[in-house]
Short mmCIF file of N, CA and C in Angstrom, two decimals:
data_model
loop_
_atom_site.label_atom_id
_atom_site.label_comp_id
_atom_site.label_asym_id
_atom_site.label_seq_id
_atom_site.Cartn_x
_atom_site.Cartn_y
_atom_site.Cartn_z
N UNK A 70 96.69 15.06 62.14
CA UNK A 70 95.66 14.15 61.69
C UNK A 70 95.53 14.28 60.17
N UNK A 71 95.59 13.18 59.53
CA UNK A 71 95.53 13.29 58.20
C UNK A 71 94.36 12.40 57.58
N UNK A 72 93.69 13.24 56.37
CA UNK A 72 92.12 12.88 56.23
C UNK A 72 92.41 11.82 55.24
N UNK A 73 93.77 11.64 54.33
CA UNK A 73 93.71 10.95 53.51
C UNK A 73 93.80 9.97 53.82
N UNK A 74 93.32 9.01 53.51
CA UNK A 74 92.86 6.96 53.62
C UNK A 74 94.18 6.38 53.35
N UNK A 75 94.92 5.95 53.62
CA UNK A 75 96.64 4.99 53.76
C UNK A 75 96.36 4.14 52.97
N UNK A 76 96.39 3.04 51.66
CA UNK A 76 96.52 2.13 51.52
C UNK A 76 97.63 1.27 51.66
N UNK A 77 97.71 -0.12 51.36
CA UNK A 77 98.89 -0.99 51.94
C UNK A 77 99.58 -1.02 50.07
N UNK A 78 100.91 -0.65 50.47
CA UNK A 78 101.83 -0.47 49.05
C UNK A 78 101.14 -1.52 48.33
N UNK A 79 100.92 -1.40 47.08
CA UNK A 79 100.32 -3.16 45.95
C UNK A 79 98.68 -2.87 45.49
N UNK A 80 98.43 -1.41 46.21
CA UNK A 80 96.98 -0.81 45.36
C UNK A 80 95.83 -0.65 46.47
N UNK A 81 94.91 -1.17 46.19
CA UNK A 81 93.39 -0.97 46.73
C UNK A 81 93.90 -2.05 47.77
N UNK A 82 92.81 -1.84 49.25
CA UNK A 82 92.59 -2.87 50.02
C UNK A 82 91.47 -3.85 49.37
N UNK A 83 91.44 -4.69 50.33
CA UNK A 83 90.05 -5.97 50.10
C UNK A 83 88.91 -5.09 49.79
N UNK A 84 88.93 -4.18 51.02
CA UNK A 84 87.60 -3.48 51.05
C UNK A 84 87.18 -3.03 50.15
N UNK A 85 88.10 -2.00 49.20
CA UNK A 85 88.07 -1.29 48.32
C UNK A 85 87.90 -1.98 46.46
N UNK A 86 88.72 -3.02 47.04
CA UNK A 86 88.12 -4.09 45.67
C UNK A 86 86.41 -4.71 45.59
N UNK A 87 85.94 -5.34 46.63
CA UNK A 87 84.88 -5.21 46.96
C UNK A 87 83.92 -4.56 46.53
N UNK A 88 84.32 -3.30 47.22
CA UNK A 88 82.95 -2.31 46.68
C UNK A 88 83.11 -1.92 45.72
N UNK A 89 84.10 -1.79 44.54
CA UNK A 89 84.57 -1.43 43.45
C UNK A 89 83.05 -2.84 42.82
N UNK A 90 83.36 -4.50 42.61
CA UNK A 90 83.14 -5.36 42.41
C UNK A 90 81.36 -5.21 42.92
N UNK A 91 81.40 -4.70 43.97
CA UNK A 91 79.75 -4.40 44.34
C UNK A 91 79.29 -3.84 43.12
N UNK A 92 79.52 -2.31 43.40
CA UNK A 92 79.42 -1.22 42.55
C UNK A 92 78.97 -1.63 41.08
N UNK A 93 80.31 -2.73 40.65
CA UNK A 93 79.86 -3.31 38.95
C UNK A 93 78.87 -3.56 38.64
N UNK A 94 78.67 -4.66 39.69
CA UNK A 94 77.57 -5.63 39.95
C UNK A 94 76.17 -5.60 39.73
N UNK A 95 76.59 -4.53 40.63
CA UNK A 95 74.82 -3.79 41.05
C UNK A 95 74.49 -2.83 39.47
N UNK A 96 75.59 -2.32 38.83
CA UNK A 96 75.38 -1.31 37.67
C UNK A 96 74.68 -2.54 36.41
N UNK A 97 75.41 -3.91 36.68
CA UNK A 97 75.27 -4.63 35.42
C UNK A 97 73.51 -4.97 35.62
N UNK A 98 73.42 -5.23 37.15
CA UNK A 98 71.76 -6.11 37.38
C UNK A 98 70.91 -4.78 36.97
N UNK A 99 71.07 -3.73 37.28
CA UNK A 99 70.04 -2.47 36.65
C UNK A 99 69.87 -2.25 35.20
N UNK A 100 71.29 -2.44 34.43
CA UNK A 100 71.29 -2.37 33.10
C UNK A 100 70.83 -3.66 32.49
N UNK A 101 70.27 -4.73 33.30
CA UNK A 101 69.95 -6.12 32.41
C UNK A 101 68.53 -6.20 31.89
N UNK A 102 68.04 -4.82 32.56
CA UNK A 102 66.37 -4.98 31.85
C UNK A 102 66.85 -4.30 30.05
N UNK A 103 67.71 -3.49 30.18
CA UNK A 103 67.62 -2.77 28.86
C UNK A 103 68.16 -3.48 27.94
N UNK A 104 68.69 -4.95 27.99
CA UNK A 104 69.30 -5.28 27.04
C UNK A 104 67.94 -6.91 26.74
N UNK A 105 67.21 -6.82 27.62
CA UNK A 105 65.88 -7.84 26.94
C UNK A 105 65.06 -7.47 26.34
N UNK A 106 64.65 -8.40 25.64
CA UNK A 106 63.48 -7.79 24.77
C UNK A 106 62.24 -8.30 25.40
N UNK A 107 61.16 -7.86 24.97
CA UNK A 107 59.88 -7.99 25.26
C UNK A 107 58.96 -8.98 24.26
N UNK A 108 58.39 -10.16 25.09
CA UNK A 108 57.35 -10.65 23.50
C UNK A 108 55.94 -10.13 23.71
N UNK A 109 55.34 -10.51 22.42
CA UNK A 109 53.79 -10.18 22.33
C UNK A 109 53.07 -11.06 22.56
N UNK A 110 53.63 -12.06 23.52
CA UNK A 110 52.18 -13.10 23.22
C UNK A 110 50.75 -12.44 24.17
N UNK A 111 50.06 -12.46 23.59
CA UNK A 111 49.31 -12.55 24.76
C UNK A 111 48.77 -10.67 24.51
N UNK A 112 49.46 -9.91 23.62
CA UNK A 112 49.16 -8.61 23.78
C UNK A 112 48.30 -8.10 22.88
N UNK A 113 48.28 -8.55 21.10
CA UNK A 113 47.64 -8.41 20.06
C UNK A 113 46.74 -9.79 19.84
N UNK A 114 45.49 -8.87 19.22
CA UNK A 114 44.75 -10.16 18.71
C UNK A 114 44.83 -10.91 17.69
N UNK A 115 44.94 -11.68 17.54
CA UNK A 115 45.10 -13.03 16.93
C UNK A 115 44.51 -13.08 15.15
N UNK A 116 43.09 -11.94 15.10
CA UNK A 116 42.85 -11.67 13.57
C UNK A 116 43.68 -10.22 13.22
N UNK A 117 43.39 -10.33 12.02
CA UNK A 117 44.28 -9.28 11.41
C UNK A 117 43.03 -7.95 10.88
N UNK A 118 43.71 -7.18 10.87
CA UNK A 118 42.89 -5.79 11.00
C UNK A 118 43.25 -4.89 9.76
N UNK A 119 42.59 -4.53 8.68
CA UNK A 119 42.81 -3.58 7.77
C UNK A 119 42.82 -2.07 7.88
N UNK A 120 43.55 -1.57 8.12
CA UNK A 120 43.11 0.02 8.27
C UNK A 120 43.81 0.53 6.86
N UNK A 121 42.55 2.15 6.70
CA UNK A 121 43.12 2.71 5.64
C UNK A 121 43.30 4.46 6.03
N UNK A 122 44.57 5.24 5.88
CA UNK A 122 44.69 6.17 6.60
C UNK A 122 45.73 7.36 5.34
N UNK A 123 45.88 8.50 6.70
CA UNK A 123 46.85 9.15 6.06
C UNK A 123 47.97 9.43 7.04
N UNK A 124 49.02 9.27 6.44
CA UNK A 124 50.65 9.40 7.71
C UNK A 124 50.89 10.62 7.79
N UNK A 125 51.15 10.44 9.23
CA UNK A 125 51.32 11.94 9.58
C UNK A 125 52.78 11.86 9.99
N UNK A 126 53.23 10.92 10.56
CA UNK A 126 54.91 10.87 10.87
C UNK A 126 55.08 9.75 10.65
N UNK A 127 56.93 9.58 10.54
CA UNK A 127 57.37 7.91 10.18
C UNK A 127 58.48 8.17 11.12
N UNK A 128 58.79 7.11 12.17
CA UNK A 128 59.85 7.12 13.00
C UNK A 128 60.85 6.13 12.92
N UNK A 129 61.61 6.27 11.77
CA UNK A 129 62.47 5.40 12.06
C UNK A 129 63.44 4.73 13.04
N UNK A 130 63.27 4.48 14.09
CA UNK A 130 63.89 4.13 15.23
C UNK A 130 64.25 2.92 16.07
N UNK A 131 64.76 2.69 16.83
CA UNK A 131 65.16 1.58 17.56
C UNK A 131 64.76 1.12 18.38
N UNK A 132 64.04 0.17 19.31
CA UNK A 132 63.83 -1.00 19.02
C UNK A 132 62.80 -1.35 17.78
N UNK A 133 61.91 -0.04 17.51
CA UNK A 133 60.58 -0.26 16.56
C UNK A 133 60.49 0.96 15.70
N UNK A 134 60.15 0.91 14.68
CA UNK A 134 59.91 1.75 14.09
C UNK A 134 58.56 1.97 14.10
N UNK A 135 58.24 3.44 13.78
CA UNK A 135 56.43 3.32 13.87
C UNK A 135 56.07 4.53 12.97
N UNK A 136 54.63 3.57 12.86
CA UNK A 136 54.35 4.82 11.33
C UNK A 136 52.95 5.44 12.35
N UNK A 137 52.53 6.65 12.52
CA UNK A 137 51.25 7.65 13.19
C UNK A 137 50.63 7.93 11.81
N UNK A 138 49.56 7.42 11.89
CA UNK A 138 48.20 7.21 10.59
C UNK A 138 46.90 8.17 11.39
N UNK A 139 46.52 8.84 10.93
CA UNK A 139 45.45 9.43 11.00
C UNK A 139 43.79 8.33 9.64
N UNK A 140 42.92 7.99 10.92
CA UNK A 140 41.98 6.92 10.53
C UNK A 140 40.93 7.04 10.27
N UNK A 141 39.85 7.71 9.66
CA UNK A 141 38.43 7.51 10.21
C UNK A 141 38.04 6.47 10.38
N UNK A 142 36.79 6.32 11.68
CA UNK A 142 36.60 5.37 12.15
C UNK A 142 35.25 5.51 11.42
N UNK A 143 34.09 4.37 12.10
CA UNK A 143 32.90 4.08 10.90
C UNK A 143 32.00 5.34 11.26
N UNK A 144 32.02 6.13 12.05
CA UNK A 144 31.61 7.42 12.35
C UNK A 144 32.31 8.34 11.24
N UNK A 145 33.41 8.41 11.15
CA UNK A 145 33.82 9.72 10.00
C UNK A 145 34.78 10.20 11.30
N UNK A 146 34.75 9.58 12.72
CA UNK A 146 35.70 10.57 13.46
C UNK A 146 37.44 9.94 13.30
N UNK A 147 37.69 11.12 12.87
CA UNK A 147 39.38 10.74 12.85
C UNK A 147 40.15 10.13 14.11
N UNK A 148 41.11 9.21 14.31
CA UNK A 148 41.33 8.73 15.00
C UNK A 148 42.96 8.13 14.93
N UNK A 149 43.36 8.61 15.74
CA UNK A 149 45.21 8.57 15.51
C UNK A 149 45.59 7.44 15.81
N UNK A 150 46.23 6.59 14.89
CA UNK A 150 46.86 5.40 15.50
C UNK A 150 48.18 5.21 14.91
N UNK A 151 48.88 4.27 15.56
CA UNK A 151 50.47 4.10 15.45
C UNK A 151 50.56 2.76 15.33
N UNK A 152 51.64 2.29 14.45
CA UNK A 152 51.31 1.19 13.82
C UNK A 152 53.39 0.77 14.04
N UNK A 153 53.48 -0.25 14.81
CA UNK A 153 54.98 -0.66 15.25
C UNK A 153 55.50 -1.49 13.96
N UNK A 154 56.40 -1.68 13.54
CA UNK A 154 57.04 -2.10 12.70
C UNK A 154 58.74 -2.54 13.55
N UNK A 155 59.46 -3.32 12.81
CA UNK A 155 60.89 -3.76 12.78
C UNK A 155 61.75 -2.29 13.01
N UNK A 156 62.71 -2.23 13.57
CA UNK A 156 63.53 -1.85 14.11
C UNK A 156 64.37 -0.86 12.49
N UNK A 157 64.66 0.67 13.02
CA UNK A 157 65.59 1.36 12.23
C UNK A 157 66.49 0.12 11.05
N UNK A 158 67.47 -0.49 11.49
CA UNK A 158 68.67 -0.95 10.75
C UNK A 158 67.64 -2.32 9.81
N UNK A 159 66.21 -3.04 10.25
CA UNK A 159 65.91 -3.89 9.53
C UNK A 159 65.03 -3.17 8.78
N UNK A 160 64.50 -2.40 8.87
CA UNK A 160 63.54 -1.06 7.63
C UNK A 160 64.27 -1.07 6.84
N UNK A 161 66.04 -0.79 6.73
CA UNK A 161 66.27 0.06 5.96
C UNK A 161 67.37 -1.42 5.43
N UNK A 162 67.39 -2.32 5.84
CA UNK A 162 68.76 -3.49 5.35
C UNK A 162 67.76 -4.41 4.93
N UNK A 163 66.51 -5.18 5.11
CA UNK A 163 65.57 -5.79 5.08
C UNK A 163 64.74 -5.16 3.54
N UNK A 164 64.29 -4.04 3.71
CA UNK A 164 62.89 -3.30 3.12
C UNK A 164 63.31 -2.20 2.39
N UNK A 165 64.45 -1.63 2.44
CA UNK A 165 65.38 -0.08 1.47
C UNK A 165 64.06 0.86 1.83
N UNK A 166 63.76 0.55 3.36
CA UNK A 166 63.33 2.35 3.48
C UNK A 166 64.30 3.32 3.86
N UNK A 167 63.85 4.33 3.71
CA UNK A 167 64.89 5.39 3.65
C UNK A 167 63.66 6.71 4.33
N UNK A 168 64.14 7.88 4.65
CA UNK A 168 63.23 8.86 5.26
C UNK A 168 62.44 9.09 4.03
N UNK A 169 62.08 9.06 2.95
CA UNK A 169 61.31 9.16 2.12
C UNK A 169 60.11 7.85 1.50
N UNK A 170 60.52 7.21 2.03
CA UNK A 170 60.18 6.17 1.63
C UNK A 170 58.27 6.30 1.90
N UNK A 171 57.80 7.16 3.05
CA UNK A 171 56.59 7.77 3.48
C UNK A 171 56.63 8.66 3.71
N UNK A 172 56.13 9.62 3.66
CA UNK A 172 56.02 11.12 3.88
C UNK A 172 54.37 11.82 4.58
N UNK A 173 54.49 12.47 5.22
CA UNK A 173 53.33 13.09 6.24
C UNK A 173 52.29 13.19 4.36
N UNK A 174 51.31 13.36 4.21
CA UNK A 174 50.19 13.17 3.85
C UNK A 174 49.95 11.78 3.34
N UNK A 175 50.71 10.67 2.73
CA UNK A 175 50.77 9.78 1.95
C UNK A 175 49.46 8.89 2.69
N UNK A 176 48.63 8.32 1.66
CA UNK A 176 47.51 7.81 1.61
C UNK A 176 48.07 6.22 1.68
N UNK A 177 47.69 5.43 3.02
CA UNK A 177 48.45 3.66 2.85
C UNK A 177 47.09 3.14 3.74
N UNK A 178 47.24 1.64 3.33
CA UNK A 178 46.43 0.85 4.06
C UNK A 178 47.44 -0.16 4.56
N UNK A 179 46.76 -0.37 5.97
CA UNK A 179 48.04 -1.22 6.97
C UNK A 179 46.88 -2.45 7.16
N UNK A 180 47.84 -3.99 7.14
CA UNK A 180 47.33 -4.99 7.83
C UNK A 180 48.08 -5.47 8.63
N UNK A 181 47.23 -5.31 9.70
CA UNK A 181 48.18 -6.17 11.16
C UNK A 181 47.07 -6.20 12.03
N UNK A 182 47.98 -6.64 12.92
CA UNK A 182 47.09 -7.16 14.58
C UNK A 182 46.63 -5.92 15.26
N UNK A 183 45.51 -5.53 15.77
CA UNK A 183 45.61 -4.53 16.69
C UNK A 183 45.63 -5.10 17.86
N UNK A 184 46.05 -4.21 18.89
CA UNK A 184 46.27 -4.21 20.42
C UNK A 184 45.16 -5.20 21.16
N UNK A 185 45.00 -5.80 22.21
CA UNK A 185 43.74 -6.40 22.74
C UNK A 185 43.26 -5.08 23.58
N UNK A 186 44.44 -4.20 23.78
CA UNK A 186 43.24 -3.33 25.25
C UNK A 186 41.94 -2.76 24.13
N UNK A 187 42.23 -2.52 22.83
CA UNK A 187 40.99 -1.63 22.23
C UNK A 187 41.93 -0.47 21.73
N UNK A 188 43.00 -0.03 22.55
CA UNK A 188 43.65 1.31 21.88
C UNK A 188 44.27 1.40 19.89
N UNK A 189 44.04 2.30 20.01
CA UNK A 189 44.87 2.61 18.16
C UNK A 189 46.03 2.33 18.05
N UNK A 190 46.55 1.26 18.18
CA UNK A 190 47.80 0.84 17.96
C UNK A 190 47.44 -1.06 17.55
N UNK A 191 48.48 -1.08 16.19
CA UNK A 191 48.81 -1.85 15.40
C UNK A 191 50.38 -2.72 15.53
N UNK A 192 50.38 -3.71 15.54
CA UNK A 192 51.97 -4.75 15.69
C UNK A 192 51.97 -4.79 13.81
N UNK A 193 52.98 -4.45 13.38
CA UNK A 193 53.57 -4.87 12.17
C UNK A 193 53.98 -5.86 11.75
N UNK A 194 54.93 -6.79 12.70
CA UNK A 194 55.50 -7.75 12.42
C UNK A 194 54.99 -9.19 12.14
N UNK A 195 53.92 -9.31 12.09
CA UNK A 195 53.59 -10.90 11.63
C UNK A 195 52.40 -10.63 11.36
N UNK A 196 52.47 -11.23 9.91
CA UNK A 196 51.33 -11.26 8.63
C UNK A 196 50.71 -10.02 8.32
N UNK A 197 51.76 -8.84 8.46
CA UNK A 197 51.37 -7.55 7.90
C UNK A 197 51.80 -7.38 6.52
N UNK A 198 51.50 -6.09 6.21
CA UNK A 198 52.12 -5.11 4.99
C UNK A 198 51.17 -4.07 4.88
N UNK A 199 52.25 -3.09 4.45
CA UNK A 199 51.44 -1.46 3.68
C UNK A 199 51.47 -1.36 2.55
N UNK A 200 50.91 -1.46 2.04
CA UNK A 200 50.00 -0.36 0.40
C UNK A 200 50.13 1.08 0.82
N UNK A 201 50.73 1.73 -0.54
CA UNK A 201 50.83 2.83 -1.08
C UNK A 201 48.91 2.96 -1.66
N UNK A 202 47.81 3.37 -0.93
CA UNK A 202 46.59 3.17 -1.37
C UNK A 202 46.21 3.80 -2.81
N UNK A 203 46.87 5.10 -3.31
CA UNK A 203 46.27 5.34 -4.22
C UNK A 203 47.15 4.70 -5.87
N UNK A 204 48.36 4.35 -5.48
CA UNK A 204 48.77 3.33 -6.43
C UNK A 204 48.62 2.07 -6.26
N UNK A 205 48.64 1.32 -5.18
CA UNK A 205 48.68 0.01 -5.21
C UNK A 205 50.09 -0.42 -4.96
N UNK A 206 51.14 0.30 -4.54
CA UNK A 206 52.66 -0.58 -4.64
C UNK A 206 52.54 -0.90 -3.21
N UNK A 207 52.72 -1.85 -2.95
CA UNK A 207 53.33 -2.13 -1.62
C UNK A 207 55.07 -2.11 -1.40
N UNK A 208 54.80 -1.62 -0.40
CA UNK A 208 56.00 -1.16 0.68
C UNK A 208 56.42 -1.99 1.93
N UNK A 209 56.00 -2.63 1.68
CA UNK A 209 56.24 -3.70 3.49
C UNK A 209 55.38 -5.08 3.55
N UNK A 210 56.38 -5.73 3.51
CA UNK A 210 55.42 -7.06 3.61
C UNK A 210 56.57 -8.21 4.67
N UNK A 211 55.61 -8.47 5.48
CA UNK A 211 56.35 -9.93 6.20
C UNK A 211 56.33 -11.10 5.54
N UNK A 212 57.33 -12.17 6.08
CA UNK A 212 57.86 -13.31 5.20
C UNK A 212 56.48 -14.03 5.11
N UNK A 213 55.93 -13.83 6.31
CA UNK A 213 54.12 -14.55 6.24
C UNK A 213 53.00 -14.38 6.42
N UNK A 214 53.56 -12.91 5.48
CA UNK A 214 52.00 -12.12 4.84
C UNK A 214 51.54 -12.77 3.80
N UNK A 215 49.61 -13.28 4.55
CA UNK A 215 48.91 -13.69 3.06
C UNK A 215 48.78 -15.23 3.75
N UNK A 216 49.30 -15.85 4.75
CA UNK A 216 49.68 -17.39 5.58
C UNK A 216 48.64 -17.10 7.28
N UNK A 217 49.11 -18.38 6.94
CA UNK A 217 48.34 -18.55 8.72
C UNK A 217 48.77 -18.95 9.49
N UNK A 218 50.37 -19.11 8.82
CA UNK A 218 51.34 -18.75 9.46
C UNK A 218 52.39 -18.00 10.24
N UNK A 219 51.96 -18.21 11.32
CA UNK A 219 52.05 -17.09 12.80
C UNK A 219 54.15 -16.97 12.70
N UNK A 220 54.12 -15.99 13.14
CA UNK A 220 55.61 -15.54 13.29
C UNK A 220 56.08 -15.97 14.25
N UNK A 221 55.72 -16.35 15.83
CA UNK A 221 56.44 -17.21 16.94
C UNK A 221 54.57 -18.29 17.28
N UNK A 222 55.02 -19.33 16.97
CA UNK A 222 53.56 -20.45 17.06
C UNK A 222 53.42 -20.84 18.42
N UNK A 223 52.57 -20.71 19.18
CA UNK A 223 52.75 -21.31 20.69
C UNK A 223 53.77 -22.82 20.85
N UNK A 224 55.03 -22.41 21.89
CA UNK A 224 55.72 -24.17 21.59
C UNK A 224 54.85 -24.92 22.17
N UNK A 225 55.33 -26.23 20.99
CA UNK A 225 54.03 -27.86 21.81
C UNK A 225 52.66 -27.63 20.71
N UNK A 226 52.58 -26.27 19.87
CA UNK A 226 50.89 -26.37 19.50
C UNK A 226 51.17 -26.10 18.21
N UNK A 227 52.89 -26.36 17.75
CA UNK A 227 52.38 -26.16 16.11
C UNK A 227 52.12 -24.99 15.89
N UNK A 228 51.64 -24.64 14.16
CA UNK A 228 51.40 -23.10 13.93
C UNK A 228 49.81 -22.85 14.49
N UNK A 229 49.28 -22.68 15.34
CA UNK A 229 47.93 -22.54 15.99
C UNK A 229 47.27 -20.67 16.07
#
């Protein structure tokens, strides 16, 4: 009795092509969430929000980059928030940041959208920018920072 499987001379059977072709299949439909992106409609509010802080980390990374700001709130209680920005390769091909470009104490004021749940987190990408606060240089600005002009406009409603 022999345990090994016979194929017919010319390679794999049907069967074996098959589940090979399953196998792909099924690997490509699991891997198709990681290659979409996600939008915001519907997630940040709609006015824009000034915060003024101190950075405690800068993550240059992929899909988002994010800067962790330490905040006081109108109490005096500090309050950690993270503020999403454009992606590693457009920071640095877009904007010439570089790992220095912020550094853990640096004093900045961020404008952007905050979150609707209420949490400390900030969207970067439409009608933001950071100030360097105790000079005044800015470091980051979107194409329609300063506009009321929204970065994706509801389709059918114009810039609304």
């Amino acid at each position: 009795m022999s345990i090994m499987r016979e194929y017919p001379a010319g390679g794999f059977s049907l069967t074996m092509k098959s589940k090979i072709l399953l196998l792909v299949t099924g690997l490509f439909l699991v891997c198709l969430p990681i290659l979409a992106h996600h939008g915001d409609a519907g997630r940040y509010e709609d006015n824009l929000t000034v915060l003024r802080g101190t950075v405690i980390d800068v993550q240059l990374i992929t899909p988002h980059s994010i800067i962790v700001v330490d905040v006081p709130d109108e109490n005096g209680k500090v309050v950690r928030w993270q503020a999403e920005m454009g992606g590693r390769t457009a920071m640095i091909k877009d904007f010439g940041w570089t790992a220095d470009t912020l550094k853990p104490g640096d004093k900045i004021t961020l404008t952007g959208r905050k979150v609707k749940s209420g949490g400390p987190y900030m969207n970067l990408t439409d009608r933001a920018n950071v100030v360097m606060t105790d000079s005044g240089k800015e470091i980051f600005r979107t194409k329609n920072y300063g506009t009321e002009e929204r970065k994706r406009p509801l389709a059918g409603y114009g810039n609304q």
